[in-house]
Amino acid sequence: MSDVLALVEARLRTALGEPDARAAVTFLGTDRIEVLRFLDGDVVRYATLGMSAQPMSDPTAVVADPLRGPRAELVLSVRAGRADTDKVLRPLAVLAASPQVEGLVVAPGASLDTGEPLWPGAPFTSVLVAESGGLVEDLELDEPLEPVRFLPLLPMTPNEAAWKRVQGAAALEERWLAHGTDLRDPLRSGVPLG
């Protein structure tokens, strides 16, 4: 599946430019996950590379299909210079490894929790998975492989995550929009939920 990852990296470079840094993390029993960093003016973007090497499979399936199933990589965009966001590399790699480790199928609308701040001093311990197709176009693969989707991650405060569990992802996104929330601000406070 290294050919899939080569195509994924090429798509990331086409959409985001040349990465200025990369780090690799390997967890016991999983494939290596890399995190690439791209600078775009005052925004820094982190993209995983490795999550899409294997399709995500239904955790209830008796045998995982080695070809069929959704594939994805994660993309996080934050304002540069406001916090030590480079420390997000390990939490991002953990999230990208979760389909292999926990049998999760990561899809838009899902919440992913790291159990710790995304970076030192971050008010966020979880992210909302947004719809693909915006910043980085989906990557079509040869049949029977499903396309690789590049899923944006939107950091959530613990209160926002709890509210989203009750009200749903669309309601939280509407709340952010209504309040003009800067979702790229690494130090932003939670949106009013009352």
Short mmCIF file of N, CA and C in Angstrom, two decimals:
data_model
loop_
_atom_site.label_atom_id
_atom_site.label_comp_id
_atom_site.label_asym_id
_atom_site.label_seq_id
_atom_site.Cartn_x
_atom_site.Cartn_y
_atom_site.Cartn_z
N MET A 1 0.81 -1.21 0.00
CA MET A 1 0.00 0.00 0.00
C MET A 1 0.85 1.26 0.00
N SER A 2 2.17 1.11 -0.14
CA SER A 2 3.01 2.31 -0.16
C SER A 2 2.68 3.18 -1.37
N ASP A 3 2.16 2.56 -2.46
CA ASP A 3 1.77 3.35 -3.63
C ASP A 3 0.60 4.28 -3.30
N VAL A 4 -0.32 3.83 -2.44
CA VAL A 4 -1.43 4.69 -2.00
C VAL A 4 -0.86 5.89 -1.26
N LEU A 5 0.09 5.64 -0.37
CA LEU A 5 0.66 6.74 0.41
C LEU A 5 1.44 7.71 -0.46
N ALA A 6 2.09 7.21 -1.50
CA ALA A 6 2.80 8.10 -2.43
C ALA A 6 1.80 9.02 -3.13
N LEU A 7 0.66 8.47 -3.54
CA LEU A 7 -0.39 9.28 -4.17
C LEU A 7 -0.98 10.29 -3.19
N VAL A 8 -1.15 9.86 -1.94
CA VAL A 8 -1.70 10.75 -0.91
C VAL A 8 -0.74 11.91 -0.67
N GLU A 9 0.56 11.59 -0.54
CA GLU A 9 1.52 12.67 -0.30
C GLU A 9 1.56 13.62 -1.49
N ALA A 10 1.48 13.10 -2.70
CA ALA A 10 1.46 13.96 -3.89
C ALA A 10 0.24 14.88 -3.86
N ARG A 11 -0.92 14.36 -3.46
CA ARG A 11 -2.13 15.19 -3.38
C ARG A 11 -1.97 16.28 -2.32
N LEU A 12 -1.38 15.94 -1.19
CA LEU A 12 -1.15 16.93 -0.14
C LEU A 12 -0.21 18.04 -0.63
N ARG A 13 0.84 17.65 -1.33
CA ARG A 13 1.79 18.65 -1.85
C ARG A 13 1.12 19.54 -2.90
N THR A 14 0.29 18.96 -3.74
CA THR A 14 -0.41 19.75 -4.75
C THR A 14 -1.33 20.78 -4.09
N ALA A 15 -2.02 20.37 -3.04
CA ALA A 15 -3.00 21.25 -2.38
C ALA A 15 -2.35 22.25 -1.42
N LEU A 16 -1.31 21.79 -0.70
CA LEU A 16 -0.78 22.60 0.41
C LEU A 16 0.64 23.11 0.20
N GLY A 17 1.33 22.63 -0.84
CA GLY A 17 2.71 23.04 -1.07
C GLY A 17 3.68 22.04 -0.46
N GLU A 18 4.94 22.45 -0.35
CA GLU A 18 5.96 21.56 0.21
C GLU A 18 5.89 21.58 1.73
N PRO A 19 5.93 20.41 2.38
CA PRO A 19 5.95 20.42 3.85
C PRO A 19 7.29 20.98 4.33
N ASP A 20 7.25 21.74 5.43
CA ASP A 20 8.51 22.27 5.96
C ASP A 20 9.03 21.42 7.11
N ALA A 21 8.24 20.44 7.54
CA ALA A 21 8.68 19.52 8.59
C ALA A 21 7.80 18.27 8.54
N ARG A 22 8.36 17.16 9.04
CA ARG A 22 7.58 15.93 9.14
C ARG A 22 8.12 15.12 10.31
N ALA A 23 7.23 14.38 10.93
CA ALA A 23 7.61 13.53 12.05
C ALA A 23 6.89 12.20 11.88
N ALA A 24 7.49 11.14 12.38
CA ALA A 24 6.88 9.81 12.28
C ALA A 24 6.67 9.23 13.67
N VAL A 25 5.55 8.57 13.84
CA VAL A 25 5.23 7.90 15.10
C VAL A 25 4.79 6.49 14.77
N THR A 26 5.31 5.52 15.51
CA THR A 26 4.89 4.13 15.33
C THR A 26 4.37 3.62 16.66
N PHE A 27 3.19 3.03 16.62
CA PHE A 27 2.60 2.43 17.82
C PHE A 27 2.68 0.92 17.66
N LEU A 28 2.83 0.23 18.76
CA LEU A 28 2.94 -1.22 18.74
C LEU A 28 1.77 -1.83 17.98
N GLY A 29 2.07 -2.66 17.00
CA GLY A 29 1.04 -3.36 16.24
C GLY A 29 0.36 -2.54 15.16
N THR A 30 0.92 -1.36 14.84
CA THR A 30 0.31 -0.53 13.80
C THR A 30 1.36 -0.12 12.78
N ASP A 31 0.87 0.34 11.64
CA ASP A 31 1.76 0.91 10.63
C ASP A 31 2.23 2.28 11.10
N ARG A 32 3.32 2.73 10.54
CA ARG A 32 3.88 4.03 10.87
C ARG A 32 2.93 5.14 10.39
N ILE A 33 2.76 6.15 11.23
CA ILE A 33 1.97 7.33 10.88
C ILE A 33 2.91 8.52 10.86
N GLU A 34 2.89 9.26 9.77
CA GLU A 34 3.67 10.48 9.70
C GLU A 34 2.72 11.67 9.81
N VAL A 35 3.26 12.77 10.32
CA VAL A 35 2.51 14.03 10.34
C VAL A 35 3.38 15.05 9.61
N LEU A 36 2.82 15.66 8.58
CA LEU A 36 3.51 16.66 7.78
C LEU A 36 3.01 18.05 8.17
N ARG A 37 3.93 19.02 8.23
CA ARG A 37 3.54 20.38 8.58
C ARG A 37 3.73 21.27 7.35
N PHE A 38 2.72 22.07 7.08
CA PHE A 38 2.74 23.00 5.94
C PHE A 38 2.47 24.40 6.47
N LEU A 39 3.26 25.37 6.04
CA LEU A 39 3.02 26.76 6.42
C LEU A 39 2.32 27.47 5.26
N ASP A 40 1.27 28.23 5.60
CA ASP A 40 0.51 28.96 4.60
C ASP A 40 0.21 30.34 5.18
N GLY A 41 1.14 31.27 5.02
CA GLY A 41 0.97 32.59 5.60
C GLY A 41 0.96 32.50 7.11
N ASP A 42 -0.12 32.97 7.73
CA ASP A 42 -0.20 32.91 9.19
C ASP A 42 -0.91 31.66 9.69
N VAL A 43 -1.10 30.69 8.80
CA VAL A 43 -1.76 29.43 9.18
C VAL A 43 -0.78 28.28 9.02
N VAL A 44 -0.76 27.41 10.00
CA VAL A 44 0.04 26.19 9.91
C VAL A 44 -0.95 25.02 9.81
N ARG A 45 -0.65 24.12 8.88
CA ARG A 45 -1.52 22.96 8.67
C ARG A 45 -0.74 21.69 8.96
N TYR A 46 -1.37 20.79 9.67
CA TYR A 46 -0.78 19.49 9.97
C TYR A 46 -1.63 18.43 9.27
N ALA A 47 -0.99 17.56 8.51
CA ALA A 47 -1.71 16.51 7.79
C ALA A 47 -1.09 15.16 8.11
N THR A 48 -1.93 14.17 8.39
CA THR A 48 -1.41 12.83 8.64
C THR A 48 -1.12 12.15 7.31
N LEU A 49 -0.21 11.19 7.37
CA LEU A 49 0.14 10.38 6.22
C LEU A 49 0.39 8.97 6.72
N GLY A 50 -0.48 8.05 6.35
CA GLY A 50 -0.34 6.67 6.81
C GLY A 50 -1.67 6.05 7.21
N MET A 51 -2.60 6.88 7.64
CA MET A 51 -3.92 6.38 8.04
C MET A 51 -4.64 5.71 6.87
N SER A 52 -4.41 6.21 5.65
CA SER A 52 -5.13 5.70 4.48
C SER A 52 -4.48 4.46 3.86
N ALA A 53 -3.37 4.00 4.42
CA ALA A 53 -2.70 2.82 3.85
C ALA A 53 -3.60 1.59 3.88
N GLN A 54 -4.44 1.51 4.90
CA GLN A 54 -5.39 0.40 5.04
C GLN A 54 -6.80 0.97 5.10
N PRO A 55 -7.78 0.29 4.52
CA PRO A 55 -9.16 0.77 4.65
C PRO A 55 -9.64 0.60 6.09
N MET A 56 -10.49 1.51 6.52
CA MET A 56 -11.11 1.37 7.84
C MET A 56 -12.20 0.32 7.70
N SER A 57 -12.33 -0.52 8.71
CA SER A 57 -13.33 -1.57 8.60
C SER A 57 -14.27 -1.53 9.79
N ASP A 58 -15.47 -2.02 9.54
CA ASP A 58 -16.49 -2.11 10.57
C ASP A 58 -15.96 -2.98 11.70
N PRO A 59 -15.94 -2.45 12.95
CA PRO A 59 -15.40 -3.24 14.05
C PRO A 59 -16.19 -4.52 14.33
N THR A 60 -17.43 -4.61 13.80
CA THR A 60 -18.22 -5.83 14.03
C THR A 60 -17.96 -6.89 12.97
N ALA A 61 -17.22 -6.53 11.91
CA ALA A 61 -16.94 -7.50 10.84
C ALA A 61 -16.03 -8.60 11.36
N VAL A 62 -16.32 -9.83 10.96
CA VAL A 62 -15.52 -10.97 11.41
C VAL A 62 -14.12 -10.89 10.82
N VAL A 63 -14.02 -10.54 9.54
CA VAL A 63 -12.74 -10.41 8.86
C VAL A 63 -12.70 -9.06 8.16
N ALA A 64 -11.61 -8.32 8.37
CA ALA A 64 -11.47 -7.02 7.71
C ALA A 64 -11.14 -7.23 6.24
N ASP A 65 -11.84 -6.49 5.38
CA ASP A 65 -11.57 -6.54 3.94
C ASP A 65 -10.28 -5.75 3.68
N PRO A 66 -9.27 -6.38 3.06
CA PRO A 66 -8.00 -5.67 2.85
C PRO A 66 -8.06 -4.59 1.77
N LEU A 67 -9.14 -4.57 0.97
CA LEU A 67 -9.25 -3.60 -0.12
C LEU A 67 -10.38 -2.60 0.06
N ARG A 68 -11.57 -3.10 0.43
CA ARG A 68 -12.74 -2.25 0.48
C ARG A 68 -12.89 -1.61 1.87
N GLY A 69 -13.40 -0.41 1.83
CA GLY A 69 -13.65 0.32 3.07
C GLY A 69 -13.17 1.75 2.92
N PRO A 70 -13.71 2.64 3.74
CA PRO A 70 -13.33 4.05 3.64
C PRO A 70 -11.86 4.26 4.02
N ARG A 71 -11.24 5.23 3.36
CA ARG A 71 -9.86 5.62 3.65
C ARG A 71 -9.84 7.11 3.91
N ALA A 72 -8.98 7.53 4.84
CA ALA A 72 -8.93 8.95 5.16
C ALA A 72 -7.57 9.34 5.72
N GLU A 73 -7.30 10.63 5.64
CA GLU A 73 -6.21 11.28 6.35
C GLU A 73 -6.82 12.48 7.06
N LEU A 74 -6.13 12.97 8.09
CA LEU A 74 -6.65 14.06 8.92
C LEU A 74 -5.85 15.33 8.66
N VAL A 75 -6.53 16.47 8.66
CA VAL A 75 -5.88 17.76 8.43
C VAL A 75 -6.36 18.74 9.51
N LEU A 76 -5.40 19.34 10.20
CA LEU A 76 -5.70 20.33 11.24
C LEU A 76 -5.04 21.65 10.84
N SER A 77 -5.82 22.74 10.86
CA SER A 77 -5.31 24.07 10.52
C SER A 77 -5.46 24.99 11.72
N VAL A 78 -4.35 25.65 12.12
CA VAL A 78 -4.38 26.59 13.24
C VAL A 78 -3.55 27.82 12.90
N ARG A 79 -3.83 28.91 13.59
CA ARG A 79 -3.04 30.14 13.39
C ARG A 79 -1.65 29.92 13.97
N ALA A 80 -0.64 30.33 13.20
CA ALA A 80 0.75 30.14 13.61
C ALA A 80 1.16 31.17 14.66
N GLY A 81 2.08 30.75 15.53
CA GLY A 81 2.72 31.67 16.46
C GLY A 81 1.96 32.02 17.71
N ARG A 82 0.75 31.52 17.89
CA ARG A 82 -0.03 31.89 19.07
C ARG A 82 0.11 30.86 20.19
N ALA A 83 0.56 29.63 19.84
CA ALA A 83 0.71 28.56 20.84
C ALA A 83 1.72 27.56 20.28
N ASP A 84 2.20 26.68 21.14
CA ASP A 84 3.17 25.67 20.72
C ASP A 84 2.43 24.49 20.08
N THR A 85 1.82 24.77 18.92
CA THR A 85 0.96 23.77 18.29
C THR A 85 1.74 22.61 17.68
N ASP A 86 3.07 22.72 17.53
CA ASP A 86 3.83 21.59 16.99
C ASP A 86 3.76 20.36 17.91
N LYS A 87 3.36 20.58 19.15
CA LYS A 87 3.21 19.45 20.08
C LYS A 87 1.97 18.61 19.75
N VAL A 88 1.20 19.03 18.74
CA VAL A 88 0.01 18.29 18.33
C VAL A 88 0.38 17.04 17.52
N LEU A 89 1.64 16.90 17.15
CA LEU A 89 2.05 15.79 16.28
C LEU A 89 1.67 14.44 16.87
N ARG A 90 2.01 14.20 18.13
CA ARG A 90 1.70 12.89 18.72
C ARG A 90 0.20 12.66 18.86
N PRO A 91 -0.57 13.63 19.43
CA PRO A 91 -2.03 13.42 19.48
C PRO A 91 -2.65 13.17 18.11
N LEU A 92 -2.17 13.88 17.08
CA LEU A 92 -2.69 13.65 15.73
C LEU A 92 -2.38 12.24 15.25
N ALA A 93 -1.15 11.79 15.51
CA ALA A 93 -0.78 10.43 15.12
C ALA A 93 -1.62 9.40 15.85
N VAL A 94 -1.92 9.66 17.12
CA VAL A 94 -2.79 8.75 17.89
C VAL A 94 -4.17 8.68 17.24
N LEU A 95 -4.72 9.83 16.87
CA LEU A 95 -6.04 9.84 16.22
C LEU A 95 -5.99 9.10 14.88
N ALA A 96 -4.92 9.29 14.13
CA ALA A 96 -4.79 8.63 12.82
C ALA A 96 -4.62 7.13 12.96
N ALA A 97 -4.05 6.69 14.08
CA ALA A 97 -3.86 5.25 14.31
C ALA A 97 -5.11 4.58 14.89
N SER A 98 -6.09 5.37 15.33
CA SER A 98 -7.26 4.80 16.01
C SER A 98 -8.04 3.79 15.17
N PRO A 99 -8.14 3.93 13.83
CA PRO A 99 -8.82 2.86 13.09
C PRO A 99 -8.11 1.52 13.20
N GLN A 100 -6.77 1.51 13.20
CA GLN A 100 -6.02 0.26 13.34
C GLN A 100 -6.07 -0.26 14.77
N VAL A 101 -5.93 0.66 15.73
CA VAL A 101 -5.83 0.25 17.13
C VAL A 101 -7.19 -0.13 17.72
N GLU A 102 -8.20 0.72 17.46
CA GLU A 102 -9.49 0.54 18.11
C GLU A 102 -10.59 0.08 17.17
N GLY A 103 -10.28 -0.07 15.89
CA GLY A 103 -11.31 -0.49 14.94
C GLY A 103 -12.34 0.59 14.65
N LEU A 104 -11.97 1.85 14.82
CA LEU A 104 -12.90 2.94 14.55
C LEU A 104 -12.98 3.22 13.06
N VAL A 105 -14.15 3.66 12.62
CA VAL A 105 -14.30 4.19 11.28
C VAL A 105 -14.51 5.70 11.48
N VAL A 106 -13.50 6.48 11.09
CA VAL A 106 -13.54 7.92 11.28
C VAL A 106 -14.31 8.54 10.11
N ALA A 107 -15.37 9.29 10.44
CA ALA A 107 -16.24 9.86 9.40
C ALA A 107 -16.68 11.26 9.83
N PRO A 108 -17.10 12.09 8.88
CA PRO A 108 -17.59 13.43 9.23
C PRO A 108 -18.69 13.36 10.28
N GLY A 109 -18.62 14.30 11.22
CA GLY A 109 -19.60 14.34 12.31
C GLY A 109 -19.14 13.63 13.56
N ALA A 110 -18.07 12.83 13.45
CA ALA A 110 -17.57 12.09 14.60
C ALA A 110 -16.75 13.00 15.51
N SER A 111 -16.70 12.63 16.77
CA SER A 111 -15.81 13.29 17.73
C SER A 111 -14.66 12.34 18.01
N LEU A 112 -13.46 12.88 18.06
CA LEU A 112 -12.29 12.09 18.42
C LEU A 112 -11.67 12.76 19.64
N ASP A 113 -11.42 11.99 20.69
CA ASP A 113 -10.90 12.54 21.94
C ASP A 113 -9.51 12.01 22.21
N THR A 114 -8.60 12.91 22.55
CA THR A 114 -7.23 12.49 22.86
C THR A 114 -7.04 12.26 24.35
N GLY A 115 -7.96 12.76 25.19
CA GLY A 115 -7.83 12.59 26.63
C GLY A 115 -6.81 13.53 27.26
N GLU A 116 -6.20 14.37 26.45
CA GLU A 116 -5.23 15.35 26.95
C GLU A 116 -5.27 16.56 26.02
N PRO A 117 -4.74 17.71 26.47
CA PRO A 117 -4.73 18.88 25.58
C PRO A 117 -4.01 18.57 24.27
N LEU A 118 -4.52 19.12 23.17
CA LEU A 118 -3.92 18.86 21.86
C LEU A 118 -2.49 19.38 21.79
N TRP A 119 -2.19 20.46 22.52
CA TRP A 119 -0.84 21.01 22.65
C TRP A 119 -0.79 21.70 24.01
N PRO A 120 0.40 22.03 24.53
CA PRO A 120 0.49 22.63 25.87
C PRO A 120 -0.38 23.87 26.01
N GLY A 121 -1.22 23.88 27.04
CA GLY A 121 -2.09 25.01 27.30
C GLY A 121 -3.33 25.07 26.43
N ALA A 122 -3.52 24.09 25.56
CA ALA A 122 -4.69 24.10 24.67
C ALA A 122 -5.97 23.87 25.48
N PRO A 123 -7.03 24.64 25.15
CA PRO A 123 -8.32 24.41 25.81
C PRO A 123 -9.09 23.26 25.16
N PHE A 124 -8.45 22.50 24.28
CA PHE A 124 -9.13 21.45 23.52
C PHE A 124 -8.50 20.08 23.81
N THR A 125 -9.37 19.09 24.02
CA THR A 125 -8.90 17.70 24.17
C THR A 125 -9.53 16.80 23.12
N SER A 126 -10.39 17.38 22.30
CA SER A 126 -11.04 16.58 21.27
C SER A 126 -11.25 17.43 20.02
N VAL A 127 -11.62 16.74 18.95
CA VAL A 127 -11.86 17.41 17.67
C VAL A 127 -13.16 16.90 17.06
N LEU A 128 -13.77 17.75 16.27
CA LEU A 128 -14.92 17.36 15.46
C LEU A 128 -14.39 17.10 14.06
N VAL A 129 -14.77 15.97 13.48
CA VAL A 129 -14.36 15.63 12.12
C VAL A 129 -15.34 16.30 11.16
N ALA A 130 -14.80 17.15 10.27
CA ALA A 130 -15.64 17.88 9.31
C ALA A 130 -15.67 17.16 7.97
N GLU A 131 -16.49 17.67 7.06
CA GLU A 131 -16.63 17.09 5.73
C GLU A 131 -15.37 17.30 4.90
N SER A 132 -15.05 16.32 4.07
CA SER A 132 -13.89 16.43 3.19
C SER A 132 -14.26 17.21 1.93
N GLY A 133 -13.26 17.44 1.07
CA GLY A 133 -13.51 18.03 -0.23
C GLY A 133 -13.26 19.51 -0.32
N GLY A 134 -12.90 20.16 0.78
CA GLY A 134 -12.68 21.59 0.74
C GLY A 134 -11.23 21.93 0.43
N LEU A 135 -10.41 21.92 1.45
CA LEU A 135 -9.00 22.31 1.33
C LEU A 135 -8.21 21.36 0.44
N VAL A 136 -8.39 20.06 0.66
CA VAL A 136 -7.69 19.04 -0.14
C VAL A 136 -8.77 18.14 -0.75
N GLU A 137 -8.78 18.08 -2.08
CA GLU A 137 -9.78 17.26 -2.78
C GLU A 137 -9.60 15.78 -2.46
N ASP A 138 -10.72 15.05 -2.44
CA ASP A 138 -10.65 13.60 -2.28
C ASP A 138 -9.76 13.01 -3.38
N LEU A 139 -9.07 11.94 -3.05
CA LEU A 139 -8.17 11.28 -4.00
C LEU A 139 -8.81 9.98 -4.47
N GLU A 140 -9.21 9.95 -5.74
CA GLU A 140 -9.80 8.74 -6.31
C GLU A 140 -8.70 7.68 -6.49
N LEU A 141 -9.01 6.44 -6.14
CA LEU A 141 -8.09 5.32 -6.33
C LEU A 141 -8.71 4.33 -7.29
N ASP A 142 -7.91 3.42 -7.84
CA ASP A 142 -8.43 2.40 -8.75
C ASP A 142 -9.40 1.49 -8.03
N GLU A 143 -10.43 1.04 -8.76
CA GLU A 143 -11.38 0.07 -8.20
C GLU A 143 -10.63 -1.17 -7.74
N PRO A 144 -11.04 -1.83 -6.69
CA PRO A 144 -12.23 -1.57 -5.87
C PRO A 144 -11.95 -0.64 -4.69
N LEU A 145 -10.79 0.02 -4.68
CA LEU A 145 -10.44 0.88 -3.56
C LEU A 145 -11.32 2.13 -3.52
N GLU A 146 -11.74 2.49 -2.31
CA GLU A 146 -12.53 3.71 -2.13
C GLU A 146 -11.59 4.92 -2.13
N PRO A 147 -12.12 6.11 -2.42
CA PRO A 147 -11.27 7.30 -2.43
C PRO A 147 -10.70 7.60 -1.04
N VAL A 148 -9.57 8.28 -1.02
CA VAL A 148 -9.01 8.78 0.24
C VAL A 148 -9.64 10.15 0.47
N ARG A 149 -10.23 10.33 1.64
CA ARG A 149 -10.84 11.60 2.01
C ARG A 149 -9.92 12.31 3.00
N PHE A 150 -9.74 13.61 2.79
CA PHE A 150 -8.90 14.42 3.67
C PHE A 150 -9.84 15.17 4.60
N LEU A 151 -9.95 14.69 5.83
CA LEU A 151 -10.96 15.18 6.77
C LEU A 151 -10.40 16.29 7.66
N PRO A 152 -10.97 17.50 7.57
CA PRO A 152 -10.54 18.58 8.46
C PRO A 152 -10.94 18.27 9.90
N LEU A 153 -10.08 18.65 10.83
CA LEU A 153 -10.37 18.49 12.25
C LEU A 153 -10.61 19.86 12.87
N LEU A 154 -11.70 20.00 13.62
CA LEU A 154 -12.05 21.26 14.27
C LEU A 154 -11.94 21.07 15.78
N PRO A 155 -10.96 21.70 16.43
CA PRO A 155 -10.79 21.51 17.88
C PRO A 155 -12.02 21.93 18.67
N MET A 156 -12.36 21.13 19.68
CA MET A 156 -13.51 21.40 20.54
C MET A 156 -13.08 21.47 22.00
N THR A 157 -13.66 22.41 22.73
CA THR A 157 -13.46 22.44 24.17
C THR A 157 -14.27 21.28 24.77
N PRO A 158 -13.97 20.88 26.02
CA PRO A 158 -14.77 19.80 26.63
C PRO A 158 -16.27 20.12 26.68
N ASN A 159 -16.63 21.39 26.96
CA ASN A 159 -18.05 21.77 26.99
C ASN A 159 -18.69 21.65 25.61
N GLU A 160 -17.95 22.08 24.57
CA GLU A 160 -18.47 21.96 23.21
C GLU A 160 -18.65 20.49 22.84
N ALA A 161 -17.70 19.65 23.23
CA ALA A 161 -17.79 18.22 22.92
C ALA A 161 -19.01 17.60 23.61
N ALA A 162 -19.24 17.98 24.86
CA ALA A 162 -20.39 17.44 25.60
C ALA A 162 -21.70 17.93 24.96
N TRP A 163 -21.74 19.20 24.57
CA TRP A 163 -22.94 19.77 23.94
C TRP A 163 -23.20 19.09 22.60
N LYS A 164 -22.12 18.83 21.84
CA LYS A 164 -22.24 18.17 20.54
C LYS A 164 -22.81 16.76 20.69
N ARG A 165 -22.41 16.05 21.76
CA ARG A 165 -22.94 14.68 21.98
C ARG A 165 -24.46 14.70 22.11
N VAL A 166 -25.00 15.76 22.71
CA VAL A 166 -26.44 15.86 22.92
C VAL A 166 -27.14 16.47 21.70
N GLN A 167 -26.59 17.57 21.16
CA GLN A 167 -27.26 18.33 20.11
C GLN A 167 -26.88 17.91 18.69
N GLY A 168 -25.72 17.27 18.54
CA GLY A 168 -25.28 16.86 17.21
C GLY A 168 -24.25 17.80 16.61
N ALA A 169 -23.50 17.28 15.64
CA ALA A 169 -22.42 18.03 15.01
C ALA A 169 -22.94 19.25 14.26
N ALA A 170 -24.04 19.11 13.53
CA ALA A 170 -24.57 20.22 12.74
C ALA A 170 -24.96 21.39 13.64
N ALA A 171 -25.54 21.09 14.79
CA ALA A 171 -25.95 22.15 15.72
C ALA A 171 -24.73 22.90 16.26
N LEU A 172 -23.66 22.17 16.56
CA LEU A 172 -22.46 22.82 17.05
C LEU A 172 -21.83 23.69 15.96
N GLU A 173 -21.78 23.17 14.73
CA GLU A 173 -21.22 23.95 13.63
C GLU A 173 -22.05 25.21 13.39
N GLU A 174 -23.37 25.12 13.50
CA GLU A 174 -24.24 26.29 13.36
C GLU A 174 -23.96 27.30 14.46
N ARG A 175 -23.74 26.82 15.67
CA ARG A 175 -23.45 27.69 16.81
C ARG A 175 -22.13 28.44 16.56
N TRP A 176 -21.11 27.70 16.10
CA TRP A 176 -19.82 28.34 15.78
C TRP A 176 -20.02 29.42 14.73
N LEU A 177 -20.77 29.10 13.69
CA LEU A 177 -21.00 30.04 12.59
C LEU A 177 -21.74 31.28 13.08
N ALA A 178 -22.78 31.08 13.86
CA ALA A 178 -23.60 32.19 14.36
C ALA A 178 -22.78 33.15 15.22
N HIS A 179 -21.77 32.63 15.93
CA HIS A 179 -20.95 33.46 16.80
C HIS A 179 -19.65 33.93 16.13
N GLY A 180 -19.48 33.60 14.84
CA GLY A 180 -18.27 34.03 14.14
C GLY A 180 -17.00 33.46 14.75
N THR A 181 -17.07 32.23 15.23
CA THR A 181 -15.95 31.60 15.92
C THR A 181 -14.77 31.36 14.97
N ASP A 182 -13.58 31.78 15.39
CA ASP A 182 -12.37 31.52 14.62
C ASP A 182 -11.85 30.15 15.03
N LEU A 183 -12.22 29.13 14.25
CA LEU A 183 -11.86 27.76 14.61
C LEU A 183 -10.37 27.48 14.44
N ARG A 184 -9.63 28.41 13.84
CA ARG A 184 -8.18 28.23 13.69
C ARG A 184 -7.40 28.85 14.84
N ASP A 185 -8.10 29.58 15.74
CA ASP A 185 -7.44 30.22 16.87
C ASP A 185 -7.08 29.16 17.90
N PRO A 186 -5.76 28.90 18.10
CA PRO A 186 -5.39 27.82 19.02
C PRO A 186 -5.66 28.13 20.48
N LEU A 187 -6.04 29.36 20.79
CA LEU A 187 -6.31 29.75 22.17
C LEU A 187 -7.74 30.22 22.38
N ARG A 188 -8.61 30.00 21.40
CA ARG A 188 -9.97 30.52 21.50
C ARG A 188 -10.70 29.92 22.70
N SER A 189 -11.67 30.67 23.18
CA SER A 189 -12.52 30.14 24.26
C SER A 189 -13.72 29.45 23.62
N GLY A 190 -14.41 28.69 24.43
CA GLY A 190 -15.57 27.95 23.92
C GLY A 190 -16.69 28.89 23.50
N VAL A 191 -17.48 28.45 22.55
CA VAL A 191 -18.62 29.23 22.08
C VAL A 191 -19.72 29.19 23.15
N PRO A 192 -20.49 30.28 23.34
CA PRO A 192 -21.60 30.24 24.29
C PRO A 192 -22.62 29.15 23.88
N LEU A 193 -23.00 28.33 24.84
CA LEU A 193 -23.87 27.20 24.53
C LEU A 193 -25.23 27.30 25.20
N GLY A 194 -25.49 28.39 25.91
CA GLY A 194 -26.76 28.52 26.64
C GLY A 194 -27.94 28.81 25.76
#
